[in-house]
Short mmCIF file of N, CA and C in Angstrom, two decimals:
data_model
loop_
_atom_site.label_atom_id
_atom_site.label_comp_id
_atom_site.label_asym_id
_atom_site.label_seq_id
_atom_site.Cartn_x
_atom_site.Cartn_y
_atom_site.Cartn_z
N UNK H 1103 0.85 -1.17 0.00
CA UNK H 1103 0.00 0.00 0.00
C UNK H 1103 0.89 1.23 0.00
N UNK H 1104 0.24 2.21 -0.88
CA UNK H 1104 1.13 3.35 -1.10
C UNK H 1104 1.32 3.95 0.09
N UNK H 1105 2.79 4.65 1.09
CA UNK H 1105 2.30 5.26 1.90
C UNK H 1105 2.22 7.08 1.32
N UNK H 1106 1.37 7.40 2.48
CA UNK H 1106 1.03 8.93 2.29
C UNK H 1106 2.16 9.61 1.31
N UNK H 1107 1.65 10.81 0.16
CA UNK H 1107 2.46 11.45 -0.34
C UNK H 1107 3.70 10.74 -1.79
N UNK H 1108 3.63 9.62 -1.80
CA UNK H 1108 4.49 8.86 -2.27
C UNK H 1108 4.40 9.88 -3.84
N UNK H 1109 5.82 9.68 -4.71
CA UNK H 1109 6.09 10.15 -5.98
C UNK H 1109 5.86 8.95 -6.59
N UNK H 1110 5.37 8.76 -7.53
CA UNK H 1110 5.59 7.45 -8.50
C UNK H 1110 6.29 8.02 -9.44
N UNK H 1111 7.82 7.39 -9.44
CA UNK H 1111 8.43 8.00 -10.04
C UNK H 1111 8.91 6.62 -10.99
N UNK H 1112 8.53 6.31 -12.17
CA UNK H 1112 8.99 5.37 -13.37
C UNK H 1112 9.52 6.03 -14.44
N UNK H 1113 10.55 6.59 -14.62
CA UNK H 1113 11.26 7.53 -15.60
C UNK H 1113 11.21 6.65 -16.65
N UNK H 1114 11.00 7.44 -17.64
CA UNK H 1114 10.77 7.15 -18.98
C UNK H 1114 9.50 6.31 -19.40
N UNK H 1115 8.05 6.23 -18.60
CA UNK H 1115 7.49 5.68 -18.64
C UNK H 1115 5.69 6.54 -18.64
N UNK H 1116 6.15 7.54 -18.52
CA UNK H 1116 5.15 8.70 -18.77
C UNK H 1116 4.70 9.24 -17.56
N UNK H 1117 5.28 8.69 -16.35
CA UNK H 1117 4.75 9.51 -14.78
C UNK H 1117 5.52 9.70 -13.79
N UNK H 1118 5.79 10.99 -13.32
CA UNK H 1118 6.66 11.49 -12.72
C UNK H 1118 6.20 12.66 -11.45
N UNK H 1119 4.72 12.41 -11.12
CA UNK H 1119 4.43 13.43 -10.21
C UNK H 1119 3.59 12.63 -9.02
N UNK H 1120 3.13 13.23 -8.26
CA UNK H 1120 2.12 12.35 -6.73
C UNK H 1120 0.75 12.20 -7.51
N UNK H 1121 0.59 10.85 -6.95
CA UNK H 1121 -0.31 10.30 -7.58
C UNK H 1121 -1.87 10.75 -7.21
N UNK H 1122 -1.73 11.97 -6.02
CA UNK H 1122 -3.17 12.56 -6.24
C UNK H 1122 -3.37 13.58 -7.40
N UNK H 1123 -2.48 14.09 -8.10
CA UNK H 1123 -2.39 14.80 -9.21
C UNK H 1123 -2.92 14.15 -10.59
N UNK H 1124 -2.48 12.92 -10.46
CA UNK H 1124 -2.01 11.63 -11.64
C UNK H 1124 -3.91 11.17 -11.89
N UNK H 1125 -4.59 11.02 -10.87
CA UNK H 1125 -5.36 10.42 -11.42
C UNK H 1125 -6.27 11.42 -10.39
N UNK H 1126 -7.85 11.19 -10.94
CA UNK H 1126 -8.69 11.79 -10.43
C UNK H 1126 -9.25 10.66 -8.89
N UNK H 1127 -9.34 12.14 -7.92
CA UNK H 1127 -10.03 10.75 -6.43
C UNK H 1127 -10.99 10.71 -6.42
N UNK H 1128 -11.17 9.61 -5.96
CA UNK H 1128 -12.53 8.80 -5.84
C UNK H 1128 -13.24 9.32 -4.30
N UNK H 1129 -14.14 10.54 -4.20
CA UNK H 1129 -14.17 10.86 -2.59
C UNK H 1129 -15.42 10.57 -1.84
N UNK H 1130 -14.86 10.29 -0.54
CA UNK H 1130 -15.89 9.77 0.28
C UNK H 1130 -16.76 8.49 0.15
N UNK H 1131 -18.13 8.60 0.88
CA UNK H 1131 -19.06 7.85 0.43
C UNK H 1131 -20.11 8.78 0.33
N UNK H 1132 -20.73 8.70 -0.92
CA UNK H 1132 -21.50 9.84 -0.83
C UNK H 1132 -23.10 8.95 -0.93
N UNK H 1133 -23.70 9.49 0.17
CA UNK H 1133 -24.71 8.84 0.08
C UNK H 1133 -25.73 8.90 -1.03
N UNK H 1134 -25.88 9.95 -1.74
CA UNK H 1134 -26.59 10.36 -2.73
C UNK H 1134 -26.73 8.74 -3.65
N UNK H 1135 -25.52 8.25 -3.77
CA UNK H 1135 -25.38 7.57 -5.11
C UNK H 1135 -26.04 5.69 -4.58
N UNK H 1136 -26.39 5.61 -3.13
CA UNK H 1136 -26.60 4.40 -2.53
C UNK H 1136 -28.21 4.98 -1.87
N UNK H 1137 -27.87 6.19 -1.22
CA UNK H 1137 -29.23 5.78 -0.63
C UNK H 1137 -30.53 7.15 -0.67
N UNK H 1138 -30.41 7.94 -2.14
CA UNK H 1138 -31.20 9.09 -2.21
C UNK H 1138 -30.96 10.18 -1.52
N UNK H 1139 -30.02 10.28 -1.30
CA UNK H 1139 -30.19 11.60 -0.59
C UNK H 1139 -30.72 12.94 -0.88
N UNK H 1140 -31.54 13.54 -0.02
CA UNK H 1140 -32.41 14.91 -0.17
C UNK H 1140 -32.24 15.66 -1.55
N UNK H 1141 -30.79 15.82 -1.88
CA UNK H 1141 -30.44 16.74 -2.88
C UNK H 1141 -29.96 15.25 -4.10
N UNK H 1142 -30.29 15.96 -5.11
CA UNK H 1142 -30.05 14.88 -6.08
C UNK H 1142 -30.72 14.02 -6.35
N UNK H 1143 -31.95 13.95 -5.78
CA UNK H 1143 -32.62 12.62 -5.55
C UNK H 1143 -32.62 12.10 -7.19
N UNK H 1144 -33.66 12.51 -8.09
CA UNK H 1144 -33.53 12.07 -9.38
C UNK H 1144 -32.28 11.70 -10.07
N UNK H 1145 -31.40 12.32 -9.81
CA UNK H 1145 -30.29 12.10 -10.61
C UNK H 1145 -29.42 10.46 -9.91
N UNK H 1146 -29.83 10.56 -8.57
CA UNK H 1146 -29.51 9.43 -7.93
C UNK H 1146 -30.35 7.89 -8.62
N UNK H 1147 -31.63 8.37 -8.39
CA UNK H 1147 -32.70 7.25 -9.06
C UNK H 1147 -32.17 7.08 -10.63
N UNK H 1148 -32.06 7.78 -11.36
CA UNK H 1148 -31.17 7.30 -13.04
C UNK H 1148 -29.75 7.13 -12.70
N UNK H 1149 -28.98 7.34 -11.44
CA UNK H 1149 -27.97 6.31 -11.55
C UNK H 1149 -28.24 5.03 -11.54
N UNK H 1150 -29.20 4.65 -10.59
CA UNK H 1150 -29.39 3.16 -10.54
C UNK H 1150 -29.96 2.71 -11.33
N UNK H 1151 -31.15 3.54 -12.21
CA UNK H 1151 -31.61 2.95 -12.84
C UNK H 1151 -30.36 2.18 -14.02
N UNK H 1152 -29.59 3.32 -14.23
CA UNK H 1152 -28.83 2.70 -15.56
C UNK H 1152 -27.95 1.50 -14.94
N UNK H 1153 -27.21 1.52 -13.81
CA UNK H 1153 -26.83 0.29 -12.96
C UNK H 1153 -27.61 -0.76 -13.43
N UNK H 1154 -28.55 -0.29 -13.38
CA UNK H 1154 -29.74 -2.05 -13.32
C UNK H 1154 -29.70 -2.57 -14.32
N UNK H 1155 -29.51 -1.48 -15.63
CA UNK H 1155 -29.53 -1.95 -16.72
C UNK H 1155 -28.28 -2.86 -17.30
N UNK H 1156 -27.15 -2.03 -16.57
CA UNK H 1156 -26.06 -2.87 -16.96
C UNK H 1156 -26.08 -4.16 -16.65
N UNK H 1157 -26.65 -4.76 -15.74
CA UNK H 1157 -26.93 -5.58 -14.88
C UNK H 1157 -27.67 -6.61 -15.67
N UNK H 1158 -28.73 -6.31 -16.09
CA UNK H 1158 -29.85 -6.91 -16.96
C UNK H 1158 -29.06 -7.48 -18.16
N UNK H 1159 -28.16 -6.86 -18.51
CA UNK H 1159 -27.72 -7.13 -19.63
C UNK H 1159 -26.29 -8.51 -19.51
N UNK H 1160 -26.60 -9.32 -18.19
CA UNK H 1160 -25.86 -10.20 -18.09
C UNK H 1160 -24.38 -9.85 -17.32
N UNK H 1161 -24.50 -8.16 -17.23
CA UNK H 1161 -22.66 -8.55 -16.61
C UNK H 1161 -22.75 -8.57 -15.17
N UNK H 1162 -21.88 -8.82 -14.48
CA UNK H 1162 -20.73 -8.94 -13.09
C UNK H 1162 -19.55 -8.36 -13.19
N UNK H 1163 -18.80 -8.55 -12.16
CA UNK H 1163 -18.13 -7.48 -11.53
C UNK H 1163 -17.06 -8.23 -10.75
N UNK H 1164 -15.46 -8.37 -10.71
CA UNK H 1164 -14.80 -9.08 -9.61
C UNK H 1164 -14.03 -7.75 -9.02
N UNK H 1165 -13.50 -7.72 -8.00
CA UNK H 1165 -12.83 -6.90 -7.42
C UNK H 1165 -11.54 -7.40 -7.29
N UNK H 1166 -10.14 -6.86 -7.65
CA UNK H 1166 -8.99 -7.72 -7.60
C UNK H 1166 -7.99 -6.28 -7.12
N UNK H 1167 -7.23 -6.45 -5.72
CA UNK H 1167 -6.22 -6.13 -5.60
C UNK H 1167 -4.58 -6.65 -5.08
N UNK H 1168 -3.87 -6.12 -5.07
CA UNK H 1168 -2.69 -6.50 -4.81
C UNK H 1168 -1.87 -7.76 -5.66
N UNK H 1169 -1.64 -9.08 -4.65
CA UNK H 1169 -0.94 -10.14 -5.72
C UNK H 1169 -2.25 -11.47 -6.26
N UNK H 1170 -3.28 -10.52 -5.65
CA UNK H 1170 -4.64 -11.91 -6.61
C UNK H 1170 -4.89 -11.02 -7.91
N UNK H 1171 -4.18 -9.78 -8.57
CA UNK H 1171 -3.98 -9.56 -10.19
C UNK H 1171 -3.14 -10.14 -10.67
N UNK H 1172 -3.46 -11.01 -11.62
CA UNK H 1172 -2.54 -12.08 -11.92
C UNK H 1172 -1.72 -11.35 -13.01
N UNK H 1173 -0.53 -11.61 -13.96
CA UNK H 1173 0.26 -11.13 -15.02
C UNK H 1173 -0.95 -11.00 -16.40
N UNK H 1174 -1.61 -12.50 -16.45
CA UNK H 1174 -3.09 -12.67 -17.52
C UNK H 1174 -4.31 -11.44 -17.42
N UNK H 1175 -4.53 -11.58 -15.74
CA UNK H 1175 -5.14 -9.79 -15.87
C UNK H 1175 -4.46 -8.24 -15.90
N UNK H 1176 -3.42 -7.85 -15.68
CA UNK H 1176 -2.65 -7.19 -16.20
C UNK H 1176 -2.51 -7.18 -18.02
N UNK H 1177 -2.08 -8.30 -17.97
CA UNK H 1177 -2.07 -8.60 -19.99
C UNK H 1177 -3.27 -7.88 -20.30
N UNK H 1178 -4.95 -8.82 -19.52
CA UNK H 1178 -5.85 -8.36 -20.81
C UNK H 1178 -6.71 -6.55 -20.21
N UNK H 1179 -5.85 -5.93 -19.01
CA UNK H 1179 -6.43 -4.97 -18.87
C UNK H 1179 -5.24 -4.02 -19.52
N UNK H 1180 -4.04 -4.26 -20.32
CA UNK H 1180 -3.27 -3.19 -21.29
C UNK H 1180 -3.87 -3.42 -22.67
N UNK H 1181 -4.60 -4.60 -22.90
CA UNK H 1181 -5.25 -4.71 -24.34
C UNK H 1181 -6.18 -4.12 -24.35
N UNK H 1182 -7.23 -3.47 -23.15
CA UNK H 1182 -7.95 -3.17 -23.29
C UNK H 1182 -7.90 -1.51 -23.55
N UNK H 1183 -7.14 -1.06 -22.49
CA UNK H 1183 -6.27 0.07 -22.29
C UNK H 1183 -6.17 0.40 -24.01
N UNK H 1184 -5.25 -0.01 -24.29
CA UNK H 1184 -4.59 0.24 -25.89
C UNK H 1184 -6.04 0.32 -26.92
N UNK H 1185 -6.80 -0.30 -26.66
CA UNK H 1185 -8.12 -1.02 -27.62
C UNK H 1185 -8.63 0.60 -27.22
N UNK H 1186 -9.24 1.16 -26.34
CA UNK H 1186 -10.16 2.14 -25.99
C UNK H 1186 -9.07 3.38 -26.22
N UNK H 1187 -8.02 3.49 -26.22
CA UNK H 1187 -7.38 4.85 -27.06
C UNK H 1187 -6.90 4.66 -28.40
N UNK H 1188 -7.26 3.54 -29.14
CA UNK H 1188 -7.04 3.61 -30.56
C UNK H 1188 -8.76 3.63 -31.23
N UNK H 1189 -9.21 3.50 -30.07
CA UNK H 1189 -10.97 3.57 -31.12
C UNK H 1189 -10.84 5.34 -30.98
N UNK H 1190 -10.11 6.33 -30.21
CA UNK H 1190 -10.43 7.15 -29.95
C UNK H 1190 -9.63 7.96 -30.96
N UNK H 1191 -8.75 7.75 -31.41
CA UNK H 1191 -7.77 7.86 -32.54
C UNK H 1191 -6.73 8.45 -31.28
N UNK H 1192 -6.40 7.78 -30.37
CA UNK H 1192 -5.32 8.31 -29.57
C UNK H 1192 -4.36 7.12 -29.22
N UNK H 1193 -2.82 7.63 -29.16
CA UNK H 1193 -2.05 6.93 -28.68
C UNK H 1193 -2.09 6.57 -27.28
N UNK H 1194 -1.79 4.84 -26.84
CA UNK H 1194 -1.43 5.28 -25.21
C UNK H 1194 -0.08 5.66 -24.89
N UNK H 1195 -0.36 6.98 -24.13
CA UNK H 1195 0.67 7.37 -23.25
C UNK H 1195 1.57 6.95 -22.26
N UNK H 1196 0.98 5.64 -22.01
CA UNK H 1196 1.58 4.70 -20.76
C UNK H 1196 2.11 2.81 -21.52
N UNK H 1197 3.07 2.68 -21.70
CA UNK H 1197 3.18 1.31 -22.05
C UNK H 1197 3.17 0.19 -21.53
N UNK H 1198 3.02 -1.23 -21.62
CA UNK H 1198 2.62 -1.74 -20.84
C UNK H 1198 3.88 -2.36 -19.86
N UNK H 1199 5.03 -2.05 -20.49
CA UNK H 1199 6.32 -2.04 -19.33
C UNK H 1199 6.05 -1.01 -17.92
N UNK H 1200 5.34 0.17 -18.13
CA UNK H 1200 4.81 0.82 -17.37
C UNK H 1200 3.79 0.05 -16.01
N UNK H 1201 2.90 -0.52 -16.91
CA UNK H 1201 1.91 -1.40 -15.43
C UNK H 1201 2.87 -2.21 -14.92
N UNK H 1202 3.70 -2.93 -15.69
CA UNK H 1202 4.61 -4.21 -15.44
C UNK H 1202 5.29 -3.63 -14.03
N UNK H 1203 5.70 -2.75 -13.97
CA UNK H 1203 6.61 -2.19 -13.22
C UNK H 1203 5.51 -1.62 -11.87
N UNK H 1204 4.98 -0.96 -12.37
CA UNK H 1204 3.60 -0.87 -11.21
C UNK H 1204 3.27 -1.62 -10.27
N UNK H 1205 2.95 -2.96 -11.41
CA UNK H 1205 2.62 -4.41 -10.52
C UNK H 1205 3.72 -4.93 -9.63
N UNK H 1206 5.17 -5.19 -10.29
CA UNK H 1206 6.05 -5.47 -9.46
C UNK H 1206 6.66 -4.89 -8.13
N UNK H 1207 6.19 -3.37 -8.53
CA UNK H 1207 7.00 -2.29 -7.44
C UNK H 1207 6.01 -2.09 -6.57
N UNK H 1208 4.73 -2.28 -6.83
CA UNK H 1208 3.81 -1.42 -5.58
C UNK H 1208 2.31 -2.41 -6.07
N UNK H 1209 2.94 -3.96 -5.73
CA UNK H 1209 1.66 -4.64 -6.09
C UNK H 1209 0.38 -3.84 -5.56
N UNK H 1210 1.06 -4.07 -4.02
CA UNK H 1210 -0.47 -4.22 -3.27
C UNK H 1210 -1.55 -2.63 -3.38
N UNK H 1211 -0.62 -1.70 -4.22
CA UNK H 1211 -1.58 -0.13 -4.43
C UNK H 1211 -2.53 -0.21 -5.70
N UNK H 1212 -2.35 -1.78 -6.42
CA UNK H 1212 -3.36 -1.65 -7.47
C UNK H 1212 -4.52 -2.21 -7.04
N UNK H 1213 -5.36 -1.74 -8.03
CA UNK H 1213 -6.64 -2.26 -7.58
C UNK H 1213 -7.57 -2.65 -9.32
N UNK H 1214 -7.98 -3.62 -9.51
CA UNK H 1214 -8.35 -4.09 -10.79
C UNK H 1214 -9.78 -3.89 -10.68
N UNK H 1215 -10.65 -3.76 -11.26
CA UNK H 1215 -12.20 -3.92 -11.24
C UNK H 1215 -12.48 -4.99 -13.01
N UNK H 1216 -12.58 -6.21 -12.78
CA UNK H 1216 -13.00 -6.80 -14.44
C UNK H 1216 -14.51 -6.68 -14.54
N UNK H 1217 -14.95 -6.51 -15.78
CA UNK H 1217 -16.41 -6.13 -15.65
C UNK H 1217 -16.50 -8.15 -17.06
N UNK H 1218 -17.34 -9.02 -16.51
CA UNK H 1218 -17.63 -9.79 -17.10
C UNK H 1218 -18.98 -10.11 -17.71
N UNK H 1219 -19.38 -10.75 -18.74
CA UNK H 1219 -20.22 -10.86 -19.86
C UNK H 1219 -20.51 -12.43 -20.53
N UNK H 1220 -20.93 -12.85 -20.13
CA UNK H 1220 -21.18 -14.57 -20.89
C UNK H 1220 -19.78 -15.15 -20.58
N UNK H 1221 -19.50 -15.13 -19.16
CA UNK H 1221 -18.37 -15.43 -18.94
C UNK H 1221 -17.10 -15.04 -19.61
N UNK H 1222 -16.97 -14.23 -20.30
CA UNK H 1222 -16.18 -13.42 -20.64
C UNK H 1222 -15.84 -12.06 -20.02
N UNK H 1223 -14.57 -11.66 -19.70
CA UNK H 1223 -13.97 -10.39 -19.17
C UNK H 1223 -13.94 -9.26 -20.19
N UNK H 1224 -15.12 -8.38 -20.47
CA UNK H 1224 -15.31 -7.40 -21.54
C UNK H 1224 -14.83 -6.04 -20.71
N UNK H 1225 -14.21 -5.92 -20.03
CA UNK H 1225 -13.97 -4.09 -19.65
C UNK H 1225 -13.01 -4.49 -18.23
N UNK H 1226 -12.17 -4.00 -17.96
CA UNK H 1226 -11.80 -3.61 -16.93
C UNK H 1226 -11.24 -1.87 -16.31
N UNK H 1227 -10.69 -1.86 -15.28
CA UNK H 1227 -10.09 -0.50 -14.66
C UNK H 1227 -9.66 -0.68 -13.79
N UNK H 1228 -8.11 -0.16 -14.03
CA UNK H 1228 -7.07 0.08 -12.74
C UNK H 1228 -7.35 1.07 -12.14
N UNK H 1229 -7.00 1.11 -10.82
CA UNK H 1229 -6.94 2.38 -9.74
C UNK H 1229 -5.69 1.73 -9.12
N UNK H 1230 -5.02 2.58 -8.40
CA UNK H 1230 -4.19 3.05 -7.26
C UNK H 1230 -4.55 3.39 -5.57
N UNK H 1231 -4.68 2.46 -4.87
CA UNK H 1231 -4.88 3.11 -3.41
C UNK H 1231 -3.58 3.17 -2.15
N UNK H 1232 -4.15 3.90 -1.38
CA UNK H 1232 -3.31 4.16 -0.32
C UNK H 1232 -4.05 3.51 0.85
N UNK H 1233 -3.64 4.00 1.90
CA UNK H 1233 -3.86 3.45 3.02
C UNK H 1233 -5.24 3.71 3.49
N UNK H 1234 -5.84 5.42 2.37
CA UNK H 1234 -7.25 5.82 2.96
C UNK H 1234 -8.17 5.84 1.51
N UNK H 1235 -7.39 6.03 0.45
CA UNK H 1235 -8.26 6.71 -0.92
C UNK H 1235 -7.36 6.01 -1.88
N UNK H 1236 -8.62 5.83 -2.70
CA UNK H 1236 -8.66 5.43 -4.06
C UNK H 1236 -8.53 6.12 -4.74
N UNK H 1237 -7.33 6.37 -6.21
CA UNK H 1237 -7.22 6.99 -6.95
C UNK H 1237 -7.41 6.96 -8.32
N UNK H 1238 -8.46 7.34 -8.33
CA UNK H 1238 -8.70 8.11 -10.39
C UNK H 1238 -8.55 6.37 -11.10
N UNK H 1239 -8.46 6.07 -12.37
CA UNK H 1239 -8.27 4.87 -12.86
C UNK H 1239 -8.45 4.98 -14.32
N UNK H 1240 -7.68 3.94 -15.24
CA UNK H 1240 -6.84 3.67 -16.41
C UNK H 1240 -7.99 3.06 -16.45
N UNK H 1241 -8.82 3.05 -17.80
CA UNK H 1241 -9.96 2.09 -18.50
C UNK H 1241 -9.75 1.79 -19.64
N UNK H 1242 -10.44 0.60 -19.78
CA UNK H 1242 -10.68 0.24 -21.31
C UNK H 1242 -11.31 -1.10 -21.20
N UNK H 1243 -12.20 -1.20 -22.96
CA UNK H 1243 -13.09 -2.47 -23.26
C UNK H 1243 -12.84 -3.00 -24.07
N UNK H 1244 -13.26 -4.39 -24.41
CA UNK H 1244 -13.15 -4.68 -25.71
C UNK H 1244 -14.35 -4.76 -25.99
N UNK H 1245 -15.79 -4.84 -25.19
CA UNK H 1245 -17.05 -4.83 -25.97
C UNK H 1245 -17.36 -3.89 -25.55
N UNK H 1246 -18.09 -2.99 -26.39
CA UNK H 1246 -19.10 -1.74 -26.34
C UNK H 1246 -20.50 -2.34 -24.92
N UNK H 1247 -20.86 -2.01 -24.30
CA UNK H 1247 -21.86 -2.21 -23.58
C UNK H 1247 -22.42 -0.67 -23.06
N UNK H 1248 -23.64 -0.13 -23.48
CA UNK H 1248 -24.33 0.65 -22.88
C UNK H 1248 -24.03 0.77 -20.93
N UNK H 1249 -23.95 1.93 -20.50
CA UNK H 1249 -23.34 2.11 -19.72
C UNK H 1249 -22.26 1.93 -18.71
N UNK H 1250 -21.59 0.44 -19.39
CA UNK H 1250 -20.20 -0.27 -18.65
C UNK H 1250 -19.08 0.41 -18.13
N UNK H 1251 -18.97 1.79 -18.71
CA UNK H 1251 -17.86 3.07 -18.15
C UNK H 1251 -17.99 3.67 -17.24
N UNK H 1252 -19.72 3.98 -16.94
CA UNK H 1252 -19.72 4.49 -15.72
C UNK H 1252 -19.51 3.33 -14.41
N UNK H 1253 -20.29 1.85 -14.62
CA UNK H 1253 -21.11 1.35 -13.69
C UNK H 1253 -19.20 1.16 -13.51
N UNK H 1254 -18.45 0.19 -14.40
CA UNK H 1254 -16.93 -0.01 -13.63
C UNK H 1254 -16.16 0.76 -13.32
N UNK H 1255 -15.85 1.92 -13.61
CA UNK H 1255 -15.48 3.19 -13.29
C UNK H 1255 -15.84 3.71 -11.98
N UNK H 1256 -16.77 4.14 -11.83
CA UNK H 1256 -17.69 4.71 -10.66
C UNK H 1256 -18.25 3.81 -9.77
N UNK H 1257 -19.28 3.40 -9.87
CA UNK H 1257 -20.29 2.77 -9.42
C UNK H 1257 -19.64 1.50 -8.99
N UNK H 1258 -18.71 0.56 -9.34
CA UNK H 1258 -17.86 -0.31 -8.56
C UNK H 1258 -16.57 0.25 -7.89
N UNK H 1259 -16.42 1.57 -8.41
CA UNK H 1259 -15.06 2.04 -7.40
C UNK H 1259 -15.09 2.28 -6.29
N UNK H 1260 -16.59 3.05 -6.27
CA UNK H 1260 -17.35 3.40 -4.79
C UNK H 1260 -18.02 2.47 -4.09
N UNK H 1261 -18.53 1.32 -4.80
CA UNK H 1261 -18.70 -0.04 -4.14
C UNK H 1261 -17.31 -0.50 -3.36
N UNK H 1262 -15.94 -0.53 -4.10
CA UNK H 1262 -15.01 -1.03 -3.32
C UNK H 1262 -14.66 -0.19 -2.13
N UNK H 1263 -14.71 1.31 -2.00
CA UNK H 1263 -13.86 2.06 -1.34
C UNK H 1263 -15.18 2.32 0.01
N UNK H 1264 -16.79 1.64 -0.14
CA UNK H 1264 -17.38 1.26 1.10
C UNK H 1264 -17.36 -0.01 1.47
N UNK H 1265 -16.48 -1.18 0.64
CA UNK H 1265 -16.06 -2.25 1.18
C UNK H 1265 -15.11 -2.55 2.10
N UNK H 1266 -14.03 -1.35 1.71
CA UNK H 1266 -12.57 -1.25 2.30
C UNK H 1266 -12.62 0.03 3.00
N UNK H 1267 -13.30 0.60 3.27
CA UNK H 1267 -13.64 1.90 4.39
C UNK H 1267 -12.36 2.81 3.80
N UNK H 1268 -13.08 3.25 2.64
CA UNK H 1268 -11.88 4.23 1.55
C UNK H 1268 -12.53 5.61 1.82
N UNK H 1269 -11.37 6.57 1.57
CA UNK H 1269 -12.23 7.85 0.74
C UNK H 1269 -12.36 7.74 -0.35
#
């Protein structure tokens, strides 16, 4: 686990600053998004609604951190990575010697989310945590699924970080 403040410093690998900068945080628990809260209410009710939908549509969800990300999920979450910035006409900025090194140097600060489909692993997303907060996260799919960006992105990040008493 990262401690407080840490530089991730992988020269020549595209990141060189503190990793609350690096990625966007994931904050609190906000009740709005679990249990209606006063303000937001609607916008809360079409989060879930679209949740449900993802849902309906056959997928699940595993939660994987530290050394239960295997090298095979690493592999198919840089294919995915690479797959979702070339549909975008963008290069990735990060190579996959980059995670490699991630994984080896600071297993236990990753955090995997696979989003699965007819038993198949169609989407995943890396994050970074510390000892209190979850940080921001690297995505990509190989199947298109109506709302799968938010629900693994969001909606399971904040599932993990009230599993693991995160900000």
């Amino acid at each position: 686990i990262l401690p407080p403040g840490v530089m991730l410093q992988i020269q020549g690998y595209g990141a060189t600053q503190p990793l609350s900068t690096m990625h966007q945080q994931v904050m609190g628990r906000p009740a709005c998004l679990w249990r209606g809260a006063a303000s937001g209410v609607q916008s809360c009710q079409k989060m879930r609604q679209d949740s449900r939908k993802v849902y309906e549509q056959g997928l699940s969800f595993e939660h994987k951190q530290g050394q239960d990300i295997s090298e095979q999920n690493l592999g198919y979450f840089y294919q995915c990575y690479t797959n979702t910035n070339q549909r975008r006409g963008q290069r990735p900025y990060l190579n996959r010697d980059f995670f490699a090194r991630l994984h080896a140097q600071l297993p236990e600060s990753l955090v995997l989310i696979l989003a699965q489909q007819d038993g198949q692993v169609v989407a995943c997303a890396l994050s970074l945590r510390d000892g209190h907060t979850l940080y921001g996260r690297y995505w990509g799919c190989t199947r298109y699924v109506p709302g799968l960006h938010f629900e693994t992105c969001y909606n399971q990040a904040i599932q993990f970080c009230i599993a693991q008493q995160l900000r």
